[in-house]
mmCIF file of C-alpha atoms in Angstrom:
data_model
loop_
_atom_site.group_PDB
_atom_site.id
_atom_site.type_symbol
_atom_site.label_atom_id
_atom_site.label_comp_id
_atom_site.label_asym_id
_atom_site.label_seq_id
_atom_site.Cartn_x
_atom_site.Cartn_y
_atom_site.Cartn_z
ATOM 1 C CA MET A 12 -73.805 31.667 115.614
ATOM 2 C CA LYS A 13 -69.896 33.710 114.663
ATOM 3 C CA LYS A 14 -69.944 35.014 111.738
ATOM 4 C CA SER A 15 -66.318 32.572 110.548
ATOM 5 C CA HIS A 16 -68.754 29.517 111.507
ATOM 6 C CA ARG A 17 -71.153 30.660 108.754
ATOM 7 C CA ARG A 18 -68.435 30.928 106.224
ATOM 8 C CA LEU A 19 -67.058 27.532 107.039
ATOM 9 C CA LEU A 20 -70.433 26.154 106.564
ATOM 10 C CA PHE A 21 -71.169 27.352 103.219
ATOM 11 C CA VAL A 22 -67.685 26.618 102.282
ATOM 12 C CA LEU A 23 -68.364 22.661 103.567
ATOM 13 C CA VAL A 24 -71.587 22.629 102.070
ATOM 14 C CA LEU A 25 -70.126 23.962 98.585
ATOM 15 C CA LEU A 26 -67.420 21.404 98.993
ATOM 16 C CA GLY A 27 -69.711 18.602 99.650
ATOM 17 C CA ALA A 28 -72.174 19.625 96.987
ATOM 18 C CA THR A 29 -68.948 19.612 94.189
ATOM 19 C CA ALA A 30 -67.981 16.363 95.053
ATOM 20 C CA GLY A 31 -71.304 14.940 95.415
ATOM 21 C CA ALA A 32 -71.932 16.362 91.741
ATOM 22 C CA VAL A 33 -68.672 14.790 90.088
ATOM 23 C CA ALA A 34 -69.490 11.544 92.142
ATOM 24 C CA LEU A 35 -72.846 11.169 90.202
ATOM 25 C CA VAL A 36 -71.150 12.504 86.802
ATOM 26 C CA THR A 37 -68.590 9.989 87.086
ATOM 27 C CA ALA A 38 -70.589 6.885 88.026
ATOM 28 C CA ALA A 39 -72.717 7.997 85.250
ATOM 29 C CA LEU A 40 -69.578 8.174 82.839
ATOM 30 C CA GLN A 41 -68.249 4.897 84.424
ATOM 31 C CA ASP A 42 -68.133 3.163 80.756
ATOM 32 C CA ASN A 43 -67.091 5.886 78.953
ATOM 33 C CA LEU A 44 -64.342 6.758 81.653
ATOM 34 C CA ALA A 45 -62.579 3.141 81.062
ATOM 35 C CA PHE A 46 -59.658 3.461 78.296
ATOM 36 C CA PHE A 47 -60.415 -0.397 77.460
ATOM 37 C CA ILE A 48 -62.651 -2.924 77.457
ATOM 38 C CA THR A 49 -61.274 -6.598 78.344
ATOM 39 C CA PRO A 50 -61.859 -9.928 75.907
ATOM 40 C CA SER A 51 -65.056 -11.181 78.561
ATOM 41 C CA GLU A 52 -66.521 -7.932 77.756
ATOM 42 C CA ILE A 53 -65.735 -8.028 74.353
ATOM 43 C CA LEU A 54 -67.709 -11.580 73.945
ATOM 44 C CA ALA A 55 -70.661 -10.535 76.570
ATOM 45 C CA LEU A 56 -71.599 -7.662 73.850
ATOM 46 C CA GLU A 57 -74.875 -8.484 72.162
ATOM 47 C CA GLU A 58 -74.199 -6.522 68.663
ATOM 48 C CA LEU A 59 -71.026 -5.762 66.994
ATOM 49 C CA PRO A 60 -70.328 -2.049 67.768
ATOM 50 C CA GLU A 61 -70.122 0.344 64.703
ATOM 51 C CA ARG A 62 -67.212 2.105 66.047
ATOM 52 C CA ASN A 63 -63.379 1.700 67.126
ATOM 53 C CA LEU A 64 -62.717 0.903 70.383
ATOM 54 C CA ARG A 65 -59.752 -0.647 72.450
ATOM 55 C CA ILE A 66 -59.297 -3.976 74.148
ATOM 56 C CA GLY A 67 -56.990 -4.232 76.672
ATOM 57 C CA GLY A 68 -54.925 -7.599 78.484
ATOM 58 C CA VAL A 69 -52.286 -9.647 78.210
ATOM 59 C CA VAL A 70 -50.866 -11.172 74.992
ATOM 60 C CA GLU A 71 -51.354 -14.884 75.488
ATOM 61 C CA GLU A 72 -48.017 -16.983 75.614
ATOM 62 C CA GLY A 73 -47.268 -18.428 72.129
ATOM 63 C CA SER A 74 -49.732 -16.780 70.216
ATOM 64 C CA VAL A 75 -48.058 -14.405 68.519
ATOM 65 C CA GLN A 76 -47.351 -15.139 64.851
ATOM 66 C CA ARG A 77 -45.922 -12.959 61.995
ATOM 67 C CA ILE A 78 -47.959 -13.090 58.630
ATOM 68 C CA GLY A 79 -46.618 -13.675 55.529
ATOM 69 C CA GLU A 80 -43.588 -11.240 54.803
ATOM 70 C CA GLY A 81 -45.004 -8.124 55.817
ATOM 71 C CA ILE A 82 -45.258 -6.860 59.277
ATOM 72 C CA THR A 83 -48.491 -7.753 60.106
ATOM 73 C CA VAL A 84 -48.778 -9.994 63.181
ATOM 74 C CA ALA A 85 -51.441 -11.727 64.809
ATOM 75 C CA PHE A 86 -51.688 -12.718 68.480
ATOM 76 C CA ARG A 87 -54.415 -13.440 71.251
ATOM 77 C CA VAL A 88 -55.255 -10.760 73.969
ATOM 78 C CA THR A 89 -56.359 -12.536 77.100
ATOM 79 C CA ASP A 90 -57.888 -11.571 80.338
ATOM 80 C CA GLY A 91 -57.650 -15.093 81.839
ATOM 81 C CA ALA A 92 -61.656 -16.024 81.586
ATOM 82 C CA ALA A 93 -61.558 -15.049 77.653
ATOM 83 C CA SER A 94 -59.249 -14.151 74.458
ATOM 84 C CA VAL A 95 -59.573 -12.599 71.444
ATOM 85 C CA ASP A 96 -57.608 -12.972 68.068
ATOM 86 C CA VAL A 97 -55.999 -9.149 67.249
ATOM 87 C CA GLN A 98 -54.528 -8.736 63.628
ATOM 88 C CA TYR A 99 -52.676 -5.791 63.332
ATOM 89 C CA GLU A 100 -50.214 -4.376 60.413
ATOM 90 C CA GLY A 101 -47.771 -1.688 61.723
ATOM 91 C CA ILE A 102 -44.512 -1.299 64.196
ATOM 92 C CA LEU A 103 -45.058 -2.905 67.764
ATOM 93 C CA PRO A 104 -44.289 -0.598 70.201
ATOM 94 C CA ASP A 105 -40.711 -2.192 72.312
ATOM 95 C CA LEU A 106 -42.481 -3.790 75.195
ATOM 96 C CA PHE A 107 -44.694 -5.761 73.321
ATOM 97 C CA ARG A 108 -44.284 -9.714 74.438
ATOM 98 C CA GLU A 109 -45.997 -12.425 75.250
ATOM 99 C CA GLY A 110 -47.094 -12.553 78.616
ATOM 100 C CA GLN A 111 -47.096 -8.403 78.648
ATOM 101 C CA GLY A 112 -50.334 -6.046 78.992
ATOM 102 C CA VAL A 113 -50.973 -4.402 75.800
ATOM 103 C CA VAL A 114 -54.003 -2.007 74.656
ATOM 104 C CA ALA A 115 -55.353 -2.933 70.764
ATOM 105 C CA GLN A 116 -57.349 0.011 69.440
ATOM 106 C CA GLY A 117 -59.393 -0.727 66.063
ATOM 107 C CA ARG A 118 -62.731 -2.367 64.953
ATOM 108 C CA LEU A 119 -64.251 -6.153 65.567
ATOM 109 C CA SER A 120 -64.387 -7.933 62.266
ATOM 110 C CA ALA A 121 -67.825 -10.161 61.761
ATOM 111 C CA GLU A 122 -65.737 -13.165 62.072
ATOM 112 C CA GLY A 123 -64.782 -12.288 65.506
ATOM 113 C CA THR A 124 -61.253 -10.863 64.683
ATOM 114 C CA PHE A 125 -60.007 -7.615 66.264
ATOM 115 C CA GLN A 126 -58.394 -5.655 63.296
ATOM 116 C CA ALA A 127 -55.916 -3.474 65.404
ATOM 117 C CA ASN A 128 -54.961 0.014 63.878
ATOM 118 C CA THR A 129 -52.729 0.992 66.631
ATOM 119 C CA VAL A 130 -51.214 -1.608 69.721
ATOM 120 C CA LEU A 131 -49.795 0.391 72.654
ATOM 121 C CA ALA A 132 -47.927 -1.620 75.514
ATOM 122 C CA LYS A 133 -49.015 -1.593 78.807
ATOM 123 C CA HIS A 134 -46.406 -1.376 81.811
ATOM 124 C CA ASP A 135 -47.084 -2.437 85.254
ATOM 125 C CA GLU A 136 -45.908 -0.702 88.392
ATOM 126 C CA THR A 137 -42.744 -3.294 88.739
ATOM 127 C CA TYR A 138 -39.318 -2.091 88.077
ATOM 128 C CA MET A 139 -36.203 -3.839 88.632
ATOM 129 C CA ALA A 140 -33.078 -4.875 87.478
ATOM 130 C CA PRO A 141 -32.484 -7.295 84.754
ATOM 131 C CA GLU A 142 -30.554 -9.506 87.030
ATOM 132 C CA ALA A 143 -33.423 -9.611 89.466
ATOM 133 C CA ALA A 144 -36.072 -10.311 86.801
ATOM 134 C CA GLU A 145 -33.566 -13.290 85.689
ATOM 135 C CA ALA A 146 -33.110 -14.888 89.404
ATOM 136 C CA MET A 147 -36.859 -14.429 90.054
ATOM 137 C CA ALA A 148 -37.330 -16.386 86.734
ATOM 138 C CA ARG A 149 -34.950 -19.318 87.876
ATOM 139 C CA ALA A 150 -36.840 -19.282 91.521
ATOM 140 C CA LYS A 151 -39.928 -20.037 89.462
ATOM 141 C CA GLN A 152 -38.476 -22.527 87.368
ATOM 142 C CA GLN A 153 -36.903 -24.053 90.449
ATOM 143 C CA VAL A 154 -40.723 -24.384 92.551
ATOM 144 C CA GLN A 155 -42.189 -25.677 89.022
ATOM 145 C CA GLU A 156 -39.672 -28.471 88.471
ATOM 146 C CA ALA A 157 -39.786 -29.434 92.302
ATOM 147 C CA GLN A 158 -43.572 -29.587 92.459
ATOM 148 C CA GLN A 159 -43.258 -31.465 89.142
ATOM 149 C CA GLY A 160 -41.080 -34.145 91.118
ATOM 150 C CA ASP A 161 -43.497 -34.034 93.401
ATOM 151 C CA TYR A 162 -46.469 -35.702 91.477
ATOM 152 C CA MET B 13 -59.560 34.891 119.937
ATOM 153 C CA SER B 14 -58.042 33.347 122.737
ATOM 154 C CA GLU B 15 -56.132 35.231 125.947
ATOM 155 C CA GLN B 16 -52.593 33.305 124.934
ATOM 156 C CA PRO B 17 -51.973 33.759 121.208
ATOM 157 C CA ILE B 18 -50.558 30.448 120.156
ATOM 158 C CA ARG B 19 -46.760 30.872 118.865
ATOM 159 C CA TRP B 20 -47.142 30.060 115.165
ATOM 160 C CA LEU B 21 -50.039 31.994 115.065
ATOM 161 C CA LYS B 22 -47.589 34.949 115.085
ATOM 162 C CA PHE B 23 -46.406 33.614 111.488
ATOM 163 C CA SER B 24 -49.614 34.398 110.373
ATOM 164 C CA SER B 25 -48.133 38.188 110.262
ATOM 165 C CA PRO B 26 -46.483 39.101 107.344
ATOM 166 C CA LYS B 27 -43.569 40.859 109.073
ATOM 167 C CA HIS B 28 -42.738 37.767 110.977
ATOM 168 C CA PHE B 29 -43.304 35.456 108.091
ATOM 169 C CA TYR B 30 -40.545 37.739 106.199
ATOM 170 C CA PHE B 31 -38.332 37.348 108.583
ATOM 171 C CA LEU B 32 -38.836 33.780 109.214
ATOM 172 C CA VAL B 33 -38.253 32.539 105.291
ATOM 173 C CA GLU B 34 -35.241 35.051 105.811
ATOM 174 C CA ARG B 35 -33.270 32.775 108.173
ATOM 175 C CA LEU B 36 -34.951 29.070 106.654
ATOM 176 C CA ALA B 37 -34.383 29.951 103.498
ATOM 177 C CA PRO B 38 -30.892 28.931 102.544
ATOM 178 C CA TRP B 39 -31.015 25.927 104.942
ATOM 179 C CA LEU B 40 -33.539 24.427 103.013
ATOM 180 C CA THR B 41 -31.700 25.491 99.822
ATOM 181 C CA GLY B 42 -28.506 23.829 100.828
ATOM 182 C CA VAL B 43 -30.604 20.496 101.781
ATOM 183 C CA GLY B 44 -32.296 20.446 98.199
ATOM 184 C CA LEU B 45 -29.360 20.950 96.551
ATOM 185 C CA LEU B 46 -27.629 18.350 98.747
ATOM 186 C CA ALA B 47 -30.378 15.425 97.941
ATOM 187 C CA LEU B 48 -30.432 16.966 94.208
ATOM 188 C CA LEU B 49 -26.677 16.047 93.855
ATOM 189 C CA LEU B 50 -27.212 12.655 95.823
ATOM 190 C CA GLY B 51 -30.718 11.738 93.849
ATOM 191 C CA LEU B 52 -28.388 12.250 90.487
ATOM 192 C CA TYR B 53 -26.247 10.294 91.305
ATOM 193 C CA VAL B 54 -27.426 7.467 92.592
ATOM 194 C CA GLY B 55 -30.319 7.669 89.930
ATOM 195 C CA PHE B 56 -27.765 7.404 87.138
ATOM 196 C CA ILE B 57 -25.173 5.711 88.200
ATOM 197 C CA LEU B 58 -25.856 3.628 90.905
ATOM 198 C CA ALA B 59 -29.313 2.329 90.104
ATOM 199 C CA PRO B 60 -29.116 -0.612 87.547
ATOM 200 C CA GLU B 61 -31.464 -0.497 84.153
ATOM 201 C CA ASP B 62 -35.165 -1.826 84.503
ATOM 202 C CA TYR B 63 -35.577 -5.580 83.034
ATOM 203 C CA GLN B 64 -37.965 -4.027 80.267
ATOM 204 C CA GLN B 65 -37.882 -0.712 79.875
ATOM 205 C CA GLY B 66 -34.301 -0.222 79.797
ATOM 206 C CA ASN B 67 -33.246 3.307 80.814
ATOM 207 C CA SER B 68 -35.974 5.340 79.909
ATOM 208 C CA TYR B 69 -37.468 3.938 83.273
ATOM 209 C CA ARG B 70 -35.096 6.819 84.979
ATOM 210 C CA ILE B 71 -37.507 9.955 83.659
ATOM 211 C CA MET B 72 -39.772 8.470 86.850
ATOM 212 C CA PHE B 73 -37.050 10.102 89.335
ATOM 213 C CA LEU B 74 -38.511 13.447 88.008
ATOM 214 C CA HIS B 75 -41.873 12.344 86.742
ATOM 215 C CA VAL B 76 -42.952 11.225 89.726
ATOM 216 C CA PRO B 77 -41.978 13.756 92.196
ATOM 217 C CA ALA B 78 -43.298 16.496 90.035
ATOM 218 C CA ALA B 79 -46.876 14.225 89.660
ATOM 219 C CA TRP B 80 -46.925 14.227 93.715
ATOM 220 C CA LEU B 81 -46.088 17.835 94.021
ATOM 221 C CA SER B 82 -48.688 19.240 91.398
ATOM 222 C CA MET B 83 -51.465 17.081 93.502
ATOM 223 C CA LEU B 84 -49.936 18.105 96.928
ATOM 224 C CA ILE B 85 -49.524 22.058 95.943
ATOM 225 C CA TYR B 86 -53.333 22.043 94.672
ATOM 226 C CA LEU B 87 -54.588 20.716 97.900
ATOM 227 C CA LEU B 88 -52.458 22.941 99.784
ATOM 228 C CA MET B 89 -53.477 25.915 97.878
ATOM 229 C CA ALA B 90 -56.984 24.603 98.422
ATOM 230 C CA LEU B 91 -56.359 24.563 102.459
ATOM 231 C CA TYR B 92 -55.347 28.038 101.771
ATOM 232 C CA GLY B 93 -58.192 29.172 100.047
ATOM 233 C CA LEU B 94 -60.215 27.969 102.963
ATOM 234 C CA ILE B 95 -58.656 29.865 105.550
ATOM 235 C CA HIS B 96 -58.547 32.843 103.420
ATOM 236 C CA LEU B 97 -62.329 32.021 102.454
ATOM 237 C CA VAL B 98 -63.254 31.646 106.186
ATOM 238 C CA TRP B 99 -61.077 32.984 108.800
ATOM 239 C CA ARG B 100 -60.023 36.154 105.924
ATOM 240 C CA VAL B 101 -56.601 35.467 106.536
ATOM 241 C CA ARG B 102 -54.480 37.586 104.199
ATOM 242 C CA MET B 103 -51.203 35.571 104.431
ATOM 243 C CA ALA B 104 -53.302 32.418 103.165
ATOM 244 C CA ASP B 105 -54.337 34.246 100.451
ATOM 245 C CA ILE B 106 -50.357 35.150 99.696
ATOM 246 C CA MET B 107 -49.275 31.420 100.247
ATOM 247 C CA ALA B 108 -52.203 30.348 97.600
ATOM 248 C CA ARG B 109 -50.863 32.692 94.823
ATOM 249 C CA ALA B 110 -47.061 32.086 95.888
ATOM 250 C CA LEU B 111 -47.600 28.508 95.583
ATOM 251 C CA ALA B 112 -49.671 28.695 92.008
ATOM 252 C CA PRO B 113 -46.956 29.075 89.288
ATOM 253 C CA THR B 114 -44.993 26.295 91.106
ATOM 254 C CA GLY B 115 -47.633 23.731 91.236
ATOM 255 C CA MET B 116 -48.219 24.509 87.214
ATOM 256 C CA LEU B 117 -44.627 24.124 86.928
ATOM 257 C CA PHE B 118 -44.224 20.531 87.903
ATOM 258 C CA CYS B 119 -48.357 19.963 86.513
ATOM 259 C CA ALA B 120 -46.648 20.592 83.497
ATOM 260 C CA ILE B 121 -43.096 18.789 83.921
ATOM 261 C CA ALA B 122 -45.280 15.676 85.107
ATOM 262 C CA LEU B 123 -47.224 15.951 81.784
ATOM 263 C CA TRP B 124 -44.105 16.726 79.582
ATOM 264 C CA THR B 125 -42.017 13.733 80.748
ATOM 265 C CA GLY B 126 -44.729 11.592 81.082
ATOM 266 C CA ALA B 127 -45.347 11.997 77.335
ATOM 267 C CA LEU B 128 -41.960 11.429 76.638
ATOM 268 C CA TRP B 129 -41.631 8.610 78.785
ATOM 269 C CA GLY B 130 -45.007 7.040 76.858
ATOM 270 C CA LYS B 131 -43.450 7.117 73.185
ATOM 271 C CA PRO B 132 -40.936 4.122 73.882
ATOM 272 C CA THR B 133 -42.876 2.299 76.368
ATOM 273 C CA TRP B 134 -46.346 2.250 75.483
ATOM 274 C CA GLY B 135 -46.013 3.534 71.967
ATOM 275 C CA ALA B 136 -47.544 7.072 72.102
ATOM 276 C CA TYR B 137 -46.774 10.439 73.493
ATOM 277 C CA TRP B 138 -50.382 11.250 74.447
ATOM 278 C CA VAL B 139 -53.408 8.671 75.232
ATOM 279 C CA TRP B 140 -56.842 10.114 76.804
ATOM 280 C CA ASP B 141 -57.020 7.597 79.695
ATOM 281 C CA ALA B 142 -58.238 8.963 82.980
ATOM 282 C CA ARG B 143 -55.213 9.407 84.864
ATOM 283 C CA ILE B 144 -53.219 11.739 82.003
ATOM 284 C CA THR B 145 -56.662 13.392 81.211
ATOM 285 C CA THR B 146 -57.199 14.614 84.700
ATOM 286 C CA GLN B 147 -53.848 15.531 85.458
ATOM 287 C CA LEU B 148 -54.368 17.625 82.124
ATOM 288 C CA ILE B 149 -57.493 19.126 83.877
ATOM 289 C CA LEU B 150 -55.381 19.915 86.806
ATOM 290 C CA LEU B 151 -52.993 22.144 84.616
ATOM 291 C CA PHE B 152 -55.911 24.176 83.052
ATOM 292 C CA LEU B 153 -57.202 24.796 86.970
ATOM 293 C CA TYR B 154 -53.504 26.129 88.261
ATOM 294 C CA ALA B 155 -53.680 28.267 85.008
ATOM 295 C CA GLY B 156 -57.720 29.258 85.878
ATOM 296 C CA TYR B 157 -56.264 29.991 89.269
ATOM 297 C CA ILE B 158 -53.645 32.243 88.361
ATOM 298 C CA ALA B 159 -55.684 34.092 85.692
ATOM 299 C CA LEU B 160 -58.746 34.748 87.615
ATOM 300 C CA HIS B 161 -56.626 36.196 90.456
ATOM 301 C CA HIS B 162 -54.980 38.480 87.818
ATOM 302 C CA ALA B 163 -58.286 39.063 85.582
ATOM 303 C CA ILE B 164 -60.233 41.093 89.123
ATOM 304 C CA ASP B 165 -58.623 44.465 89.710
ATOM 305 C CA ASP B 166 -60.188 44.474 93.152
ATOM 306 C CA ARG B 167 -57.480 42.573 95.227
ATOM 307 C CA HIS B 168 -59.964 41.151 98.303
ATOM 308 C CA LYS B 169 -62.428 40.229 95.443
ATOM 309 C CA ALA B 170 -59.616 38.629 93.567
ATOM 310 C CA ALA B 171 -58.566 36.623 96.109
ATOM 311 C CA GLN B 172 -61.764 35.361 97.034
ATOM 312 C CA ALA B 173 -62.716 34.194 93.762
ATOM 313 C CA ALA B 174 -59.451 32.607 93.156
ATOM 314 C CA SER B 175 -59.979 30.813 96.968
ATOM 315 C CA LEU B 176 -63.201 29.438 95.920
ATOM 316 C CA LEU B 177 -61.844 27.977 92.443
ATOM 317 C CA ALA B 178 -58.834 26.678 94.101
ATOM 318 C CA LEU B 179 -61.084 24.903 96.805
ATOM 319 C CA VAL B 180 -63.971 23.529 94.296
ATOM 320 C CA GLY B 181 -60.978 22.523 92.034
ATOM 321 C CA SER B 182 -59.639 20.466 94.283
ATOM 322 C CA VAL B 183 -62.217 17.792 93.711
ATOM 323 C CA ASN B 184 -59.935 16.719 90.813
ATOM 324 C CA VAL B 185 -57.160 15.804 93.157
ATOM 325 C CA PRO B 186 -58.628 12.776 94.383
ATOM 326 C CA ILE B 187 -59.567 11.422 91.028
ATOM 327 C CA ILE B 188 -56.420 12.101 89.675
ATOM 328 C CA TYR B 189 -54.692 9.611 92.605
ATOM 329 C CA PHE B 190 -57.497 7.038 92.279
ATOM 330 C CA SER B 191 -57.935 7.107 88.689
ATOM 331 C CA VAL B 192 -55.912 3.825 87.980
ATOM 332 C CA GLN B 193 -57.764 2.213 90.652
ATOM 333 C CA TRP B 194 -61.195 3.088 89.451
ATOM 334 C CA TRP B 195 -61.328 2.918 85.831
ATOM 335 C CA ASN B 196 -59.014 0.654 83.189
ATOM 336 C CA THR B 197 -56.167 3.304 82.337
ATOM 337 C CA LEU B 198 -53.312 2.791 80.074
ATOM 338 C CA HIS B 199 -51.414 4.313 82.986
ATOM 339 C CA GLN B 200 -49.928 1.548 85.524
ATOM 340 C CA GLY B 201 -51.271 1.969 89.203
ATOM 341 C CA ALA B 202 -48.869 3.016 91.794
ATOM 342 C CA SER B 203 -45.501 1.644 92.695
ATOM 343 C CA ILE B 204 -45.371 3.420 96.140
ATOM 344 C CA ALA B 205 -48.760 3.633 97.983
ATOM 345 C CA PRO B 206 -49.176 4.168 101.830
ATOM 346 C CA GLY B 207 -49.591 0.299 103.698
ATOM 347 C CA SER B 208 -47.918 -1.722 100.685
ATOM 348 C CA SER B 209 -44.446 -2.082 100.121
ATOM 349 C CA PRO B 210 -43.051 -0.581 97.034
ATOM 350 C CA THR B 211 -42.860 -2.414 93.938
ATOM 351 C CA MET B 212 -39.274 -1.356 92.643
ATOM 352 C CA ALA B 213 -35.389 -2.327 93.394
ATOM 353 C CA THR B 214 -34.649 -0.908 96.873
ATOM 354 C CA VAL B 215 -31.805 1.334 94.943
ATOM 355 C CA MET B 216 -34.358 2.893 92.388
ATOM 356 C CA PHE B 217 -36.171 3.992 95.431
ATOM 357 C CA VAL B 218 -33.636 5.374 97.459
ATOM 358 C CA ALA B 219 -32.792 7.538 94.214
ATOM 359 C CA LEU B 220 -36.577 8.174 93.755
ATOM 360 C CA MET B 221 -37.081 9.595 97.747
ATOM 361 C CA LEU B 222 -33.724 11.451 97.151
ATOM 362 C CA MET B 223 -35.232 13.317 94.148
ATOM 363 C CA THR B 224 -38.404 14.225 95.850
ATOM 364 C CA LEU B 225 -36.594 15.473 98.730
ATOM 365 C CA ALA B 226 -35.041 17.895 96.282
ATOM 366 C CA CYS B 227 -38.117 18.709 94.375
ATOM 367 C CA TRP B 228 -39.809 19.277 98.157
ATOM 368 C CA MET B 229 -37.128 21.673 98.891
ATOM 369 C CA TYR B 230 -37.716 23.652 95.624
ATOM 370 C CA ALA B 231 -41.814 23.472 96.184
ATOM 371 C CA ILE B 232 -40.829 25.052 99.482
ATOM 372 C CA VAL B 233 -37.983 27.718 99.124
ATOM 373 C CA VAL B 234 -39.382 29.256 95.675
ATOM 374 C CA PRO B 235 -42.898 29.912 97.143
ATOM 375 C CA LEU B 236 -41.561 30.756 100.344
ATOM 376 C CA ARG B 237 -38.962 33.276 98.300
ATOM 377 C CA ARG B 238 -42.288 34.439 95.955
ATOM 378 C CA ALA B 239 -44.451 35.042 99.065
ATOM 379 C CA GLN B 240 -42.030 37.240 100.561
ATOM 380 C CA THR B 241 -41.987 39.409 97.174
ATOM 381 C CA LEU B 242 -45.733 39.445 97.549
ATOM 382 C CA ILE B 243 -46.011 41.126 101.047
ATOM 383 C CA LEU B 244 -43.203 43.147 99.949
ATOM 384 C CA LEU B 245 -45.368 44.215 97.092
ATOM 385 C CA SER B 246 -48.488 44.746 99.234
ATOM 386 C CA GLU B 247 -46.800 46.280 102.288
ATOM 387 C CA GLY B 248 -44.071 48.170 100.775
ATOM 388 C CA ARG B 249 -45.103 51.308 102.428
ATOM 389 C CA SER B 250 -45.196 49.819 105.674
ATOM 390 C CA GLN B 251 -42.727 51.165 108.597
ATOM 391 C CA TRP B 252 -40.914 47.495 109.027
ATOM 392 C CA VAL B 253 -40.371 46.987 105.462
ATOM 393 C CA ARG B 254 -38.399 50.863 105.689
ATOM 394 C CA ASP B 255 -36.599 49.483 108.848
ATOM 395 C CA GLY B 256 -35.954 45.866 108.094
ATOM 396 C CA LEU B 257 -34.392 47.283 104.446
ATOM 397 C CA LEU B 258 -32.372 50.129 105.780
ATOM 398 C CA VAL B 259 -31.249 48.011 108.287
ATOM 399 C CA LYS B 260 -29.889 45.454 105.232
ATOM 400 C CA GLN B 261 -28.213 48.287 103.423
ATOM 401 C CA GLY B 262 -26.605 48.959 106.369
ATOM 402 C CA GLY B 263 -24.899 45.656 106.412
ATOM 403 C CA ASP B 264 -25.780 44.808 109.995
ATOM 404 C CA ARG B 265 -28.521 42.278 109.739
ATOM 405 C CA HIS B 266 -28.283 41.582 113.722
ATOM 406 C CA ALA B 267 -29.601 44.726 114.568
#
């Protein structure tokens, strides 16, 4: 075995061992590495968590309500399967709107309402011009109308 | 070694490398500047606003190339580290050392522009999600590499230790790249990925590609120039350096 081959073997074994160790650590920390949990995961919790947590999902269509005269707002966060009521007092990010991804940080109250102290908008990976977005919305509507016509 | 050396192997000799860079750099700089001007024009003037983010999305024309390069340069440094450790090629260490500050610069730019974009879009400059945290670790790895190289006086030992750090740290790069798929993150997934069509308007994509080309040219030319300086520092006494510089001073570069 040539000297350089031995060194190559050593380096590759080292690299493999490091990758293996990191893989094991990240697998063990899987739950802690998630930035948020989903409404389904919240409902599956067996006891009320004592600490702050973050829930992520989509703001349910038609669920956003202003409460009173102030800046308190209530909405529902859904992941399609389950949804959680969220209350937040504060200024919402510009991108916050119904149907948009959102991450709320706060505590789950005993009644099952999530009291958020921070609300972050989650952006998706789509970028397009406003005209294109409008055209897509129009096309979608036309398809829906056409489908309704069939019934 | 084999009887017939392959032509490109001669560029692992500092001398040939030095003069190759002398000839290539002006062209690469020209391409980079052209791409930069075109990219800024397409990005700021031709590309429309985004349907949700308005104008703030334009920061991605710098953010995305910087983030890509910060990962790519680290992988390259790890590869040079491997070559240096296994085959003891001195140029490999010089190249890794020349790349490190540029990689760190792009890593810092990615984090900084991301924070500036995060405030208007997410509502926060900084969050500890997997993508952003691992990118911050990358910044520390760059800083660690540079510091380690400077901390050891013996040049050979310094090169070995730093190469090992580059190699071990490269495990972080795939974690950065795939973090948005493996875990729930606030950072969105990739708009441009191998095997799928980009999820952005064509004109935005063109601007992003032009800016990426410009950043690539910067990330090639500046480290090559830095490598030249490192070569002169280590080979300053050799005959070819004296000859080369004397020829240059005489104004006759074709001799």
